Structures are given as structure tokens and as C-alpha cells.
Amino acid sequence: AQDAILTLSALLREGGLSWQDQVASFMLSTAGITRDVALNSKPAAWAKGKHWLACTTISTPNTSHPVWYETNSSKQLQYYVSDEHAAGLRMYTPGRFSVVLGDESGTAAPYSLC
């Protein structure tokens, strides 16, 4: 396995494979997910009803370094953590969100956002 990883790393460095090629290969070989499957596609039968706990990063800026988000409609949102609550926080905080795969009822997420 280590040799395969080293070979892939060398191919990526030399331009023989793209990151997209590598991810597509892993998705196909491990879960049978092809390139035409979109994030909003119906889940496979074996996945329907399972909980997906996805990791993310939450920006936690302070008043000196706020974060600006711009939407497609050119509306902007600025937010920051007040200085009294920002003590000890890093600029980015690990987070998670969850969904039930295939649930179209609009029910609440199985786990809280954190």
C-alpha cells in the first residue's frame, strides 16, 4: 500500500495524474461512485437512511480580522466573534454537520452543528 501511495504522489508531482483523477479513482474503487454522480443525486440503496457526519472548518474571526462572504447576488455578509468571546479561539475552528442520506422530508439534522 505504501508503494502505491508513493507512486501516486510521484505521478501527481510530475503531472501524470490530477487530483480529480485520483479522487475519482478512489471513489469508484471503494464505493462504486462514478464521475457523473452529483452531490444532490439520490443515494445508493445501501446508503439510504444512513447518517452522514461531515467535517468542516468554521471561520471564527475576531473584530480585528472579520470574515466577508459574498453571494452570487452581490450581497455581502460580515461576521466576527466579539473580542470578549474570541479569547483563546483560533481563526478557524473544527466543525461538523450531519444529514440523513436520502431524507427528503426536511427533518432536523441528526447531530447538532458544532
Coordinates of C-alpha atoms in Angstrom, one line a residue:
A1 CA 0.0 0.0 0.0
Q2 CA 2.8 2.4 0.8
D3 CA 4.4 1.8 -2.6
A4 CA 1.1 2.6 -4.3
I5 CA 0.8 5.9 -2.3
L6 CA 4.4 6.8 -3.2
T7 CA 3.7 6.0 -6.9
L8 CA 0.6 8.2 -6.9
S9 CA 2.4 11.0 -5.2
A10 CA 5.1 10.9 -7.8
L11 CA 2.6 10.9 -10.6
L12 CA 0.8 13.9 -9.1
R13 CA 4.0 15.8 -8.8
E14 CA 5.0 15.1 -12.3
G15 CA 1.6 16.0 -13.8
G16 CA 0.8 12.4 -14.8
L17 CA -2.4 12.4 -12.7
S18 CA -4.6 15.2 -11.5
W19 CA -6.2 15.4 -8.0
Q20 CA -9.6 14.9 -9.7
D21 CA -8.3 11.7 -11.3
Q22 CA -7.1 10.4 -8.0
V23 CA -10.3 11.2 -6.1
A24 CA -12.4 9.7 -9.0
S25 CA -10.4 6.5 -8.9
F26 CA -10.7 6.2 -5.1
M27 CA -14.5 6.9 -5.2
L28 CA -15.0 4.3 -8.0
S29 CA -12.8 1.6 -6.4
T30 CA -14.1 2.0 -2.8
A31 CA -17.8 2.8 -3.2
G32 CA -18.7 2.4 -6.9
I33 CA -19.3 6.1 -7.2
T34 CA -18.8 7.3 -10.8
R35 CA -17.9 10.8 -12.0
D36 CA -21.5 11.5 -13.1
V37 CA -22.9 11.3 -9.6
A38 CA -23.6 14.8 -8.2
L39 CA -23.8 15.7 -4.5
N40 CA -27.6 16.1 -4.9
S41 CA -28.0 12.7 -6.5
K42 CA -30.2 10.0 -4.9
P43 CA -28.1 7.8 -2.6
A44 CA -27.4 4.2 -3.4
A45 CA -29.8 1.7 -1.8
W46 CA -27.3 0.6 0.8
A47 CA -26.7 4.3 1.9
K48 CA -30.3 5.4 2.2
G49 CA -31.2 6.4 5.7
K50 CA -27.7 6.3 7.0
H51 CA -26.3 9.4 8.8
W52 CA -23.5 11.3 7.1
L53 CA -21.4 13.2 9.6
A54 CA -19.2 15.6 7.6
C55 CA -16.3 17.5 8.9
T56 CA -15.8 21.2 8.1
T57 CA -14.0 24.3 9.2
I58 CA -15.8 27.2 10.7
S59 CA -14.2 30.7 10.5
T60 CA -14.0 32.3 13.9
P61 CA -12.5 35.7 13.2
N62 CA -12.2 38.5 15.8
T63 CA -13.1 42.1 15.4
S64 CA -9.7 42.9 14.1
H65 CA -10.0 40.3 11.3
P66 CA -13.6 39.9 10.2
V67 CA -14.7 37.5 7.5
W68 CA -16.6 38.7 4.5
Y69 CA -18.8 36.5 2.4
E70 CA -20.3 37.5 -0.9
T71 CA -23.2 35.7 -2.5
N72 CA -24.0 35.4 -6.2
S73 CA -26.4 38.3 -5.9
S74 CA -23.6 40.6 -4.7
K75 CA -24.9 40.8 -1.2
Q76 CA -22.3 40.7 1.4
L77 CA -22.2 39.4 5.0
Q78 CA -19.6 40.3 7.5
Y79 CA -19.3 38.4 10.8
Y80 CA -16.9 38.0 13.6
V81 CA -16.7 36.7 17.2
S82 CA -16.7 39.5 19.7
D83 CA -13.4 40.1 21.5
E84 CA -14.8 39.0 24.9
H85 CA -15.7 35.6 23.4
A86 CA -12.8 35.3 21.0
A87 CA -10.1 34.9 23.7
G88 CA -8.3 31.6 23.0
L89 CA -10.1 30.9 19.7
R90 CA -8.1 30.3 16.6
M91 CA -9.0 31.9 13.3
Y92 CA -10.6 28.5 12.2
T93 CA -12.4 26.1 14.4
P94 CA -13.1 22.4 13.5
G95 CA -16.8 21.8 13.0
R96 CA -19.2 19.2 11.7
F97 CA -22.7 19.0 10.2
S98 CA -24.9 16.0 9.5
V99 CA -27.7 14.8 7.2
V100 CA -29.7 11.6 6.8
L101 CA -28.9 10.3 3.3
G102 CA -32.0 10.2 1.1
D103 CA -34.2 12.0 3.6
E104 CA -36.4 14.5 1.6
S105 CA -38.8 15.2 4.5
G106 CA -36.9 18.2 5.8
T107 CA -36.4 16.8 9.3
A108 CA -33.8 18.2 11.6
A109 CA -30.2 17.1 11.3
P110 CA -29.4 14.0 13.5
Y111 CA -26.5 15.8 15.2
S112 CA -26.0 19.4 16.1
L113 CA -23.8 21.7 14.1
C114 CA -20.6 22.3 16.1

